[in-house]
mmCIF file of C-alpha atoms in Angstrom:
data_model
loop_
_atom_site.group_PDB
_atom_site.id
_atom_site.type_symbol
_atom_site.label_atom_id
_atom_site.label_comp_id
_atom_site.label_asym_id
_atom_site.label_seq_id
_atom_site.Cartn_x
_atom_site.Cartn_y
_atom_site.Cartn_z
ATOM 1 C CA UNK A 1 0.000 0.000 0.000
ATOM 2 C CA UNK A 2 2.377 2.288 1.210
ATOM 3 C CA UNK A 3 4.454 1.319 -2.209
ATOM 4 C CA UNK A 4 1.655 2.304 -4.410
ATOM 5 C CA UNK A 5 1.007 5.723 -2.668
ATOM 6 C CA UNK A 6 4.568 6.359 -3.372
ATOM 7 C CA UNK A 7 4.661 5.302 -7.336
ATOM 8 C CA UNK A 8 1.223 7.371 -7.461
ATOM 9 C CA UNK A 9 2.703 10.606 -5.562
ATOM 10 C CA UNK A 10 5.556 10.005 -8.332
ATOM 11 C CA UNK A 11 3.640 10.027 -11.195
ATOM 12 C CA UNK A 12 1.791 13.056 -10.062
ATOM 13 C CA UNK A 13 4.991 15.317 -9.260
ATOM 14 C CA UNK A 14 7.406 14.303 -12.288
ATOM 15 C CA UNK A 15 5.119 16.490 -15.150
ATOM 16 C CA UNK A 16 4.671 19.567 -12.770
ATOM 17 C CA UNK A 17 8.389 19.521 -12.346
ATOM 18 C CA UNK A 18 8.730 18.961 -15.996
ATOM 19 C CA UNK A 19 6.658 21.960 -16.601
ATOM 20 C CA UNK A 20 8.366 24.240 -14.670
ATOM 21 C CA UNK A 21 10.953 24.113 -15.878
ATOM 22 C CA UNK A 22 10.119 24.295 -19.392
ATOM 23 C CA UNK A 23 8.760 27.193 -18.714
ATOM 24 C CA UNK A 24 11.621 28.665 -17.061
ATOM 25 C CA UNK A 25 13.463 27.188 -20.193
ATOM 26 C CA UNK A 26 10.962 29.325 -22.507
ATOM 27 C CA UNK A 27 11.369 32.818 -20.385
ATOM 28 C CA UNK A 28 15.300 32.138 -20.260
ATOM 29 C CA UNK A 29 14.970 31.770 -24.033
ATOM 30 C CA UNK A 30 12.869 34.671 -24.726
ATOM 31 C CA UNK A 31 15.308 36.930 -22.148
ATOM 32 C CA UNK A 32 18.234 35.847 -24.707
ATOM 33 C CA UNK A 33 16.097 36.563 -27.627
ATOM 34 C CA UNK A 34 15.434 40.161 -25.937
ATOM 35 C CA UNK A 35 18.964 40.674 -24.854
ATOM 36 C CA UNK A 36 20.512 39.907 -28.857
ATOM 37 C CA UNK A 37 18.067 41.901 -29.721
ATOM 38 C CA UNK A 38 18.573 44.882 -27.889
ATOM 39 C CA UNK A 39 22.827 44.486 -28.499
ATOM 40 C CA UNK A 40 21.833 44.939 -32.234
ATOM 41 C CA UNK A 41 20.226 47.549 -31.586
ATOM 42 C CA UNK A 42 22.692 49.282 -29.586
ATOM 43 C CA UNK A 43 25.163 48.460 -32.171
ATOM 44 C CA UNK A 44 23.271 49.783 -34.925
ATOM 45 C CA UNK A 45 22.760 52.783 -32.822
ATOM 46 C CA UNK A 46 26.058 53.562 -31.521
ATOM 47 C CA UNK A 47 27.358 53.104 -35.702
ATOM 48 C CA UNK A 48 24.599 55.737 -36.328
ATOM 49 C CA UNK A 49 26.301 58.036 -33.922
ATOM 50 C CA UNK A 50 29.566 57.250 -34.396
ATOM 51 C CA UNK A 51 29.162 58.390 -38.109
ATOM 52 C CA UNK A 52 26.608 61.187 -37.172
ATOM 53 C CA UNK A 53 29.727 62.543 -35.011
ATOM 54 C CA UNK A 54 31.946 62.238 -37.743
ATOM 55 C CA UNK A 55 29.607 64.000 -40.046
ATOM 56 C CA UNK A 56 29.012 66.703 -37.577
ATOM 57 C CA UNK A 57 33.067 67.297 -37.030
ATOM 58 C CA UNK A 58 32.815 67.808 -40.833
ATOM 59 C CA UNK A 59 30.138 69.802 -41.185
ATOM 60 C CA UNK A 60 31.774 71.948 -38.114
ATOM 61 C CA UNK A 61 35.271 72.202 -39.959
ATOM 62 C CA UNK A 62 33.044 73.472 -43.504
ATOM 63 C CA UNK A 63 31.113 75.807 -41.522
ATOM 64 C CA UNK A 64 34.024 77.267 -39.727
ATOM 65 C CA UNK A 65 35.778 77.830 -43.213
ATOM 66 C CA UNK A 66 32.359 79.477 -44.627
ATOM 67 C CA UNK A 67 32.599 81.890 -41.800
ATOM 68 C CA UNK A 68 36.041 82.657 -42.318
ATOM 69 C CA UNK A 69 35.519 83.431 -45.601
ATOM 70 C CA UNK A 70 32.251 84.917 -45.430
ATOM 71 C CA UNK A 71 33.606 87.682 -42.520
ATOM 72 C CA UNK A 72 36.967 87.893 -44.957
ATOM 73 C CA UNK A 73 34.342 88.872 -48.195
ATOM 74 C CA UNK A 74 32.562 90.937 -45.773
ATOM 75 C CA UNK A 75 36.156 92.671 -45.117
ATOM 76 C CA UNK A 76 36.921 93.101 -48.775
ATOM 77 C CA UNK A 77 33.356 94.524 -49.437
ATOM 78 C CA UNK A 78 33.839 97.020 -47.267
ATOM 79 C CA UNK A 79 37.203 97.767 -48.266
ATOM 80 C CA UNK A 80 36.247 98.454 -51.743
ATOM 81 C CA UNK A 81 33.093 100.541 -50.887
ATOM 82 C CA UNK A 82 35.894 102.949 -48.683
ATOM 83 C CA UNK A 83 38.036 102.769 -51.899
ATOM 84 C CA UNK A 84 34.578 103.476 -54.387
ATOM 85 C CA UNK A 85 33.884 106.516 -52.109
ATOM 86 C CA UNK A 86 37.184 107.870 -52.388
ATOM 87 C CA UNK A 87 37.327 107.244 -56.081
ATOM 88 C CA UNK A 88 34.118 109.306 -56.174
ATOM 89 C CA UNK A 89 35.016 111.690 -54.118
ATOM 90 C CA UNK A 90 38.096 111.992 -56.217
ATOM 91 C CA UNK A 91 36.127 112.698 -59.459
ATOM 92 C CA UNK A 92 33.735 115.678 -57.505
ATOM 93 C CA UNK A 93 37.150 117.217 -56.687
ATOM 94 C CA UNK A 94 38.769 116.810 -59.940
ATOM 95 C CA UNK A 95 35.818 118.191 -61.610
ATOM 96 C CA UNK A 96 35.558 120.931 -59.367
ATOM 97 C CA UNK A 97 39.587 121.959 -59.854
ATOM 98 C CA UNK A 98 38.750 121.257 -63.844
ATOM 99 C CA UNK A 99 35.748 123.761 -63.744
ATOM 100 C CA UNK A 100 37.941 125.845 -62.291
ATOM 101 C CA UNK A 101 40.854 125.711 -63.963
ATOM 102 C CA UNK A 102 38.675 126.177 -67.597
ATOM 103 C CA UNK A 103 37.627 129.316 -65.624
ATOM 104 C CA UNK A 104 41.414 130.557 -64.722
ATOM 105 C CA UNK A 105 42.145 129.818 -68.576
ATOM 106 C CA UNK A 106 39.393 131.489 -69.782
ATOM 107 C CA UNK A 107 40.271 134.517 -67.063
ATOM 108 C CA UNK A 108 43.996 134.690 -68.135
ATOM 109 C CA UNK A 109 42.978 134.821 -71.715
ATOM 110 C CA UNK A 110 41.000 137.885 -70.897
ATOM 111 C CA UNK A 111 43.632 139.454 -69.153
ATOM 112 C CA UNK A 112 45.689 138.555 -71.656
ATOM 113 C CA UNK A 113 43.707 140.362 -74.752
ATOM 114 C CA UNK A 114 43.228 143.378 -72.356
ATOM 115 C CA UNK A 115 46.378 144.112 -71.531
ATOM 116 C CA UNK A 116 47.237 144.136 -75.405
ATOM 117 C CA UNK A 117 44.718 146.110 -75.967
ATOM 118 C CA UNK A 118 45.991 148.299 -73.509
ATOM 119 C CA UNK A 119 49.590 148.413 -75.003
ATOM 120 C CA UNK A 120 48.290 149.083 -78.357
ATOM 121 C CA UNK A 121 46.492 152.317 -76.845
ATOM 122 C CA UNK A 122 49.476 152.985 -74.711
ATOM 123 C CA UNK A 123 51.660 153.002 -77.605
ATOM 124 C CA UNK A 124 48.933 154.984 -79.768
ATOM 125 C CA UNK A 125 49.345 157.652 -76.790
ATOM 126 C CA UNK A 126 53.156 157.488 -76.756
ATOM 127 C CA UNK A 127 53.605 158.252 -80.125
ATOM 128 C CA UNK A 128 50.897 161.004 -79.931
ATOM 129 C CA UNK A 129 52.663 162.609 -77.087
ATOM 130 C CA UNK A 130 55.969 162.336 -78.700
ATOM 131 C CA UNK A 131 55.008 163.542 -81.993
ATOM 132 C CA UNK A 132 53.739 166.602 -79.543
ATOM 133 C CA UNK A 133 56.987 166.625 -77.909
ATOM 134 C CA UNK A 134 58.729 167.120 -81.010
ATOM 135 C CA UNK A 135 56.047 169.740 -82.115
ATOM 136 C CA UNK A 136 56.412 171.592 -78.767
ATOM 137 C CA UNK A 137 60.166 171.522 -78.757
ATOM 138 C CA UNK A 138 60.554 172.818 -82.686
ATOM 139 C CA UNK A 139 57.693 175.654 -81.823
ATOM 140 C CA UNK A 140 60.216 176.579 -78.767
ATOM 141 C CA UNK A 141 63.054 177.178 -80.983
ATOM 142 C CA UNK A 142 61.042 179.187 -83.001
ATOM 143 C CA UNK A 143 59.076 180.962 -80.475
ATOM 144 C CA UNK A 144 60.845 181.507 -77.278
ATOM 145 C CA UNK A 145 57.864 182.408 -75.121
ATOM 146 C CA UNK A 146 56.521 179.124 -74.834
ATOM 147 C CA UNK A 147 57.368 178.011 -71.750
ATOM 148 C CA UNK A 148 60.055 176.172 -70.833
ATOM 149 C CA UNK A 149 57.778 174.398 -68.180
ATOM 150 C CA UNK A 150 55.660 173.338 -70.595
ATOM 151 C CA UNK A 151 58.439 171.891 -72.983
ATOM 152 C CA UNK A 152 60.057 169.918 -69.823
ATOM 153 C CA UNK A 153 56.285 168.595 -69.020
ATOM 154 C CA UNK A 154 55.482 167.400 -72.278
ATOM 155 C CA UNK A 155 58.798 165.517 -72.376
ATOM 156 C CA UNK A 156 58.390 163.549 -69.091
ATOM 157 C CA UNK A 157 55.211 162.933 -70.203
ATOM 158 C CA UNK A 158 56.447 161.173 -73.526
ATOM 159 C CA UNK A 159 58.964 159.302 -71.430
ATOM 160 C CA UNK A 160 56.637 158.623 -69.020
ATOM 161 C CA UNK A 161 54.487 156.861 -71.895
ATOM 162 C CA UNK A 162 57.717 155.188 -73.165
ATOM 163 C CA UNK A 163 57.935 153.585 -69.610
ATOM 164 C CA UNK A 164 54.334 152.494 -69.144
ATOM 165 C CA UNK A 165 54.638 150.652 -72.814
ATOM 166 C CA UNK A 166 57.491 148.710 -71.677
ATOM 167 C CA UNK A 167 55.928 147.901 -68.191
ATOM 168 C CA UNK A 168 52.606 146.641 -70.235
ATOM 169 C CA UNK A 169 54.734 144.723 -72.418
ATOM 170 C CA UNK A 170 56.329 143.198 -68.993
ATOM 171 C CA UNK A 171 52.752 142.553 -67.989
ATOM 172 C CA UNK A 172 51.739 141.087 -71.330
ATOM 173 C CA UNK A 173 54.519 138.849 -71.568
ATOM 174 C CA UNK A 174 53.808 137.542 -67.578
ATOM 175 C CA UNK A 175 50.324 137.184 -69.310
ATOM 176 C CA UNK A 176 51.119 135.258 -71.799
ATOM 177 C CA UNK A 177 53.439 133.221 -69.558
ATOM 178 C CA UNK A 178 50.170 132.548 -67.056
ATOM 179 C CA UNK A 179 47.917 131.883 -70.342
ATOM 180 C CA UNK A 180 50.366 128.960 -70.927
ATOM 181 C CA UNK A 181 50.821 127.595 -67.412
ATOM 182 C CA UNK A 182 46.845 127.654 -67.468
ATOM 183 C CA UNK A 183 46.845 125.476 -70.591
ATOM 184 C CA UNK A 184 49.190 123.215 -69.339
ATOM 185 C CA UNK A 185 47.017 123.147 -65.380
ATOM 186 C CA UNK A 186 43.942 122.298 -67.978
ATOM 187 C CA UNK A 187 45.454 119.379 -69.574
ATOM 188 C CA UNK A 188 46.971 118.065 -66.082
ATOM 189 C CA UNK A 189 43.438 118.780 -64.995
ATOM 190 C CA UNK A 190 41.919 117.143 -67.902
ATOM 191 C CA UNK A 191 43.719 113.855 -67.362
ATOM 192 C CA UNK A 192 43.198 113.864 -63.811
ATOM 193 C CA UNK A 193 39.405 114.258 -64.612
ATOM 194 C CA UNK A 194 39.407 111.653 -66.759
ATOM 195 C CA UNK A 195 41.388 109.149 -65.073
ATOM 196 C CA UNK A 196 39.930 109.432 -62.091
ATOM 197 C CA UNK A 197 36.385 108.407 -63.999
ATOM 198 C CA UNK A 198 37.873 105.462 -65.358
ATOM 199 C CA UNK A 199 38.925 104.913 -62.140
ATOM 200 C CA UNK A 200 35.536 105.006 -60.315
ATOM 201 C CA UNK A 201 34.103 103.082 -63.312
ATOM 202 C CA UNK A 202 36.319 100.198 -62.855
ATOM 203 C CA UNK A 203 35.664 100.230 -59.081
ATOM 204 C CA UNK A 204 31.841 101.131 -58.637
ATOM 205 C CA UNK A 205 28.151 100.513 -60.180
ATOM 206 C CA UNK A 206 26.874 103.625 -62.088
ATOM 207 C CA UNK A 207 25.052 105.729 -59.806
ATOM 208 C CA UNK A 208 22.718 107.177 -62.212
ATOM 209 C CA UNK A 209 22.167 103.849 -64.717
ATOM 210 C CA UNK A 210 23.055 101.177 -61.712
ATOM 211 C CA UNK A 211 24.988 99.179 -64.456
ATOM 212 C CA UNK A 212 28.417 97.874 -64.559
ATOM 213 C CA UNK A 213 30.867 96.122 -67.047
ATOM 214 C CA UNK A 214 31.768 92.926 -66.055
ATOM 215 C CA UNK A 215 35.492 94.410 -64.457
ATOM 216 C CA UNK A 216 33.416 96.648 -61.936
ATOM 217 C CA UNK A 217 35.791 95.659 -58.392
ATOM 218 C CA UNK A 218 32.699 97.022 -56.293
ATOM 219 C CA UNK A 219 30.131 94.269 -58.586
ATOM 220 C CA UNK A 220 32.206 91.370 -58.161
ATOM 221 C CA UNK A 221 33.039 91.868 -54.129
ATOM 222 C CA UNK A 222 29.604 92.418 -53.648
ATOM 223 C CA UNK A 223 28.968 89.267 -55.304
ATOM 224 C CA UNK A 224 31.383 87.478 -53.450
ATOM 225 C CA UNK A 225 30.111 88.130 -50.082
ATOM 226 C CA UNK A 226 26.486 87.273 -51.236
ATOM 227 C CA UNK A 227 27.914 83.478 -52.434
ATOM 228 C CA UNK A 228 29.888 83.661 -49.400
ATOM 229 C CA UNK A 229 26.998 84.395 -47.291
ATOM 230 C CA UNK A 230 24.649 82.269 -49.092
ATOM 231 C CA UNK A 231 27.590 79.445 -48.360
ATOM 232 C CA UNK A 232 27.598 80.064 -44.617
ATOM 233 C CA UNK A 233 23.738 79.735 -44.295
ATOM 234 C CA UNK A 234 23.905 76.578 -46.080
ATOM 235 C CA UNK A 235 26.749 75.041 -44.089
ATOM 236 C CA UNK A 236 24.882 76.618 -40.629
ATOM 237 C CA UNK A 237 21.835 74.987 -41.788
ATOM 238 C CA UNK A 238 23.677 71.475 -42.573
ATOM 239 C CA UNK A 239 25.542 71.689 -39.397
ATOM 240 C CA UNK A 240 22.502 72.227 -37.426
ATOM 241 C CA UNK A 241 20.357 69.560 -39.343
ATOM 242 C CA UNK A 242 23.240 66.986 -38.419
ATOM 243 C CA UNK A 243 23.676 68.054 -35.028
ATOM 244 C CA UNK A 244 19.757 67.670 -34.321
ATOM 245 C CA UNK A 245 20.296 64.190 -35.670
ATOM 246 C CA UNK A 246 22.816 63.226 -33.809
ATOM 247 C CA UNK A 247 21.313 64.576 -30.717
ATOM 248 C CA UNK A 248 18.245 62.290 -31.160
ATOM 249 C CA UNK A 249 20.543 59.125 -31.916
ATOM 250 C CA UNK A 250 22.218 59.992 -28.676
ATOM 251 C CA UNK A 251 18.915 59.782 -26.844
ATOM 252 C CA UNK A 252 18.048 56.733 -28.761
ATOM 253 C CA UNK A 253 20.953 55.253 -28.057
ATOM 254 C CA UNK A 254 21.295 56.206 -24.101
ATOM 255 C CA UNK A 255 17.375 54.401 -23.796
ATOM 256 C CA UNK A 256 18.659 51.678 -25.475
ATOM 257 C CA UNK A 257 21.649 51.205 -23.775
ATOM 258 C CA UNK A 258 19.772 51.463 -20.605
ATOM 259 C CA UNK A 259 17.487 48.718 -22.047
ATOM 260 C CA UNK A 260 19.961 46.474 -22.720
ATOM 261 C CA UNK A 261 21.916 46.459 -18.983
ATOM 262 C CA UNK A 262 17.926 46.132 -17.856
ATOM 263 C CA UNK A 263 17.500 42.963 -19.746
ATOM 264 C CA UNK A 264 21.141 41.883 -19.075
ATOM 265 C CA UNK A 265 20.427 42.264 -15.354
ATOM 266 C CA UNK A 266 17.270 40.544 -15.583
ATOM 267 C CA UNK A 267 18.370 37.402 -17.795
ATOM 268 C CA UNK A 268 21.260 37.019 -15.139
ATOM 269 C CA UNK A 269 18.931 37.024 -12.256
ATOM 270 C CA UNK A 270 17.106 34.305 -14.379
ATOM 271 C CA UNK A 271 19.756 32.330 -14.794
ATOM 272 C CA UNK A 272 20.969 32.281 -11.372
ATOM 273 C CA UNK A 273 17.369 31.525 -10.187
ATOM 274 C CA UNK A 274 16.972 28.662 -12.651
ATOM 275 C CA UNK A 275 20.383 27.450 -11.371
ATOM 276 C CA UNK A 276 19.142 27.573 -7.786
ATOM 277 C CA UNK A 277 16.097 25.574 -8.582
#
């Protein structure tokens, strides 16, 4: 009797046993499932922010090089807009010394005619006064009343004419001598002028018809720093694009790291319990 209760107890006790640990078996299986899993996943992760970090130190380096060159164009267009407003300044005050120094011309010119026409009457008077003087002096020697006074005035006088002839002929000849250095001031002026146009053409945009050759300086500098610019937004906005990717992949991969010890710690605490039983 007593053998029977213990071949029935058997038989009774040997599936549940069985069973458990199957099931054990199953959970300890699906833990290592869960576990591989969650390595992959780290893995994949951490190469997804390994070359995300890469990319980024790229994208860094290409964005510090677009701002070096975009402050650098920024530099350059600036420069040549200090130069352009010289250059125009340089053409107001050529054209003002040209204007006057068209004026001058024109002035010594007029100087110049009226002092000849000045010497011509000057002359006209000296040989009137003389011819007079000669008159006076033969009249004397014929008449002895006229006065002596009279003789010695009209004399001076003649030489006095003599005298202001050869002064106005000083005067014309520093006249002429002006007229010239004039003419030569206009053509320095002239080429100044001009030269300094050409000058602010080459540099600057037309301020009346806003156009420009292809060698305007001021043109291409301005369009420069607007691909430089343009350059720098794109590498800011590339830089930024990465960086917000790699900051998510970080997250990702910090949750999934933390996953993974979780179900490391819990398929080890399954193991040593199935160990133990």
């Amino acid at each position: 009797m007593k053998n029977q209760t213990l071949v029935t107890n058997m038989t009774v006790l040997t599936p549940a046993k069985y069973g458990i640990n199957e099931k054990k078996k199953k959970e300890l299986d699906l833990l290592t499932i869960q576990v591989q899993d969650a390595e992959n996943n780290v893995t994949q992760l951490q190469a997804i922010v390994d070359s995300l970090t890469q990319k980024s130190a790229t994208f860094q380096a290409f964005l510090s090089a677009a701002d070096a060159n975009r402050a650098q164009a920024l530099s350059n267009k600036n420069l040549v807009d200090s130069v352009v407003q010289t250059a125009n300044d340089l053409v107001e005050n050529s054209q003002i010394a040209f204007t006057e120094m068209v004026l001058a011309k024109e002035k010594s010119e007029a100087v110049a005619e009226n002092v000849n026409s000045v010497i011509g009457k000057l002359i006209y008077s000296a040989e009137s006064i003389n011819r007079l003087a000669n008159l006076i002096v033969r009249k004397k020697a014929q008449n002895p009343l006229i006065s002596d006074e009279l003789v010695s005035t009209i004399t001076t006088a003649g030489t006095d004419a003599n005298n202001a002839v050869a002064l106005t002929l000083v005067a014309l000849k520093s006249a002429f001598a002006a007229q010239a250095t004039s003419q030569e001031s206009e053509a320095a002026c002239t080429l100044e002028y001009t030269q300094s146009i050409t000058l602010a053409d080459t540099l600057s945009v037309d301020k009346e018809t806003k156009n420009a050759t292809s060698q305007c300086i001021q043109k291409m500098l301005d369009g420069a720093y607007t691909t430089a610019k343009e350059d720098y937004e794109r590498a800011q906005d590339a830089n930024n694009k990465t960086l917000k990717q790699l900051n998510q992949k970080t997250v990702e991969l910090n949750k999934a790291q933390i996953q993974l010890r979780s179900l490391q710690l819990g398929l080890a605490a399954a193991n040593a319990a199935a160990l133990a039983s």
